[in-house]
Amino acid sequence: MRALICGSMAYDTIMVFQDRFKNHILPDQVHILNVSFLVPEMRREFGGCAGNIAYNLKLLGGEPVPMATVGEDFGPYRDWLDRHGVDRSHVMQVPGSYTGQAFITTDLDDNQITAFHPGAMNEAHRNSVADAGAVDIGIVAPDGREGMLQHAREFAEGGVPFIFDPGQGLPLFGKAELLEFIQQATWITANDYEIEMLQARTGLSAGDIAKRVEALIITRGSKGSSIYTGGHRIDIPSVKTAAVNDPTGCGDAYRAGLLYGLLHELDWPVTGRIASLMGGIKIEHHGTQNHHFTREQFEQRFIAEFGHGF
């Protein structure tokens, strides 16, 4: 069962400033801001929504097919995907461009200054859903604006059920476009901040949105998540974690769990708990694709967390 994952692939360069930004930024001088931060600690991670979701779904034993556009610097990421058995036949390299890049500097108060270069991501519309052949399910995750619009339309026209996951791409769209996404999607997932923005931009309540799709899934971090479907609300608990090291990518891990449950026609309480556990495992590790487990290990932890298997 193949899942087509439309979204971004990116490198995340993460730097740690061993001080506090507030000690080096003068509030009354921000109009002539010119600062430099020494960052002795730095790491480069593989990221992007399509890459993260595909990696996590592969860990669960799924068959992810990421669809993304990347640049000429994709070599290390390509080798990483190959090493983990992720199909990259629909990852298109765009000549003369860089793969999407996020440069993140964090201070000792966990404040962040981020610069993002979309690079080849802006060419996502060069890929077509039809090129992937037969797929069982899809997801439209944050990507280039035109690519997100096109891929949602192609899923709908092709009769492929898909999740609309606007994420950080939500501000790219106006009311009419968001209403069209909602009309086309089979399921919608968003975190608690994103659902507030989606409601504000569309004029619809969460209940209104839920009525227009088979399920609306809202994640709330450590407070768990809620699934609105068939006029009911199903609350999914968060899991107990050994550590809270890095929340980046937890939403993508959660979405991989959703895809797995939907592909295997599991009920929503089980699907939500698989997703919740995926997010919990991710948060224990730095980076978005540095966690590992076997199927047996995952099943054992699921039983330990929830008291039953799946």
GROMACS .gro file of N, CA and C in nm, residues 260-267 271:
model
   27
  260TYR      N    1  -0.031   0.558   0.849
  260TYR     CA    2  -0.023   0.414   0.872
  260TYR      C    3  -0.159   0.359   0.913
  261GLY      N    4  -0.225   0.425   1.006
  261GLY     CA    5  -0.355   0.377   1.051
  261GLY      C    6  -0.459   0.381   0.942
  262LEU      N    7  -0.460   0.487   0.862
  262LEU     CA    8  -0.556   0.498   0.753
  262LEU      C    9  -0.531   0.393   0.646
  263LEU      N   10  -0.405   0.369   0.614
  263LEU     CA   11  -0.371   0.268   0.514
  263LEU      C   12  -0.417   0.129   0.556
  264HIS      N   13  -0.411   0.101   0.686
  264HIS     CA   14  -0.447  -0.031   0.736
  264HIS      C   15  -0.589  -0.036   0.792
  265GLU      N   16  -0.665   0.071   0.766
  265GLU     CA   17  -0.807   0.077   0.804
  265GLU      C   18  -0.828   0.049   0.953
  266LEU      N   19  -0.739   0.102   1.036
  266LEU     CA   20  -0.754   0.091   1.180
  266LEU      C   21  -0.853   0.197   1.229
  267ASP      N   22  -0.914   0.172   1.343
  267ASP     CA   23  -1.011   0.271   1.391
  267ASP      C   24  -0.937   0.394   1.444
  271THR      N   25  -0.552   0.452   1.560
  271THR     CA   26  -0.472   0.535   1.469
  271THR      C   27  -0.414   0.655   1.543
   0.00000   0.00000   0.00000
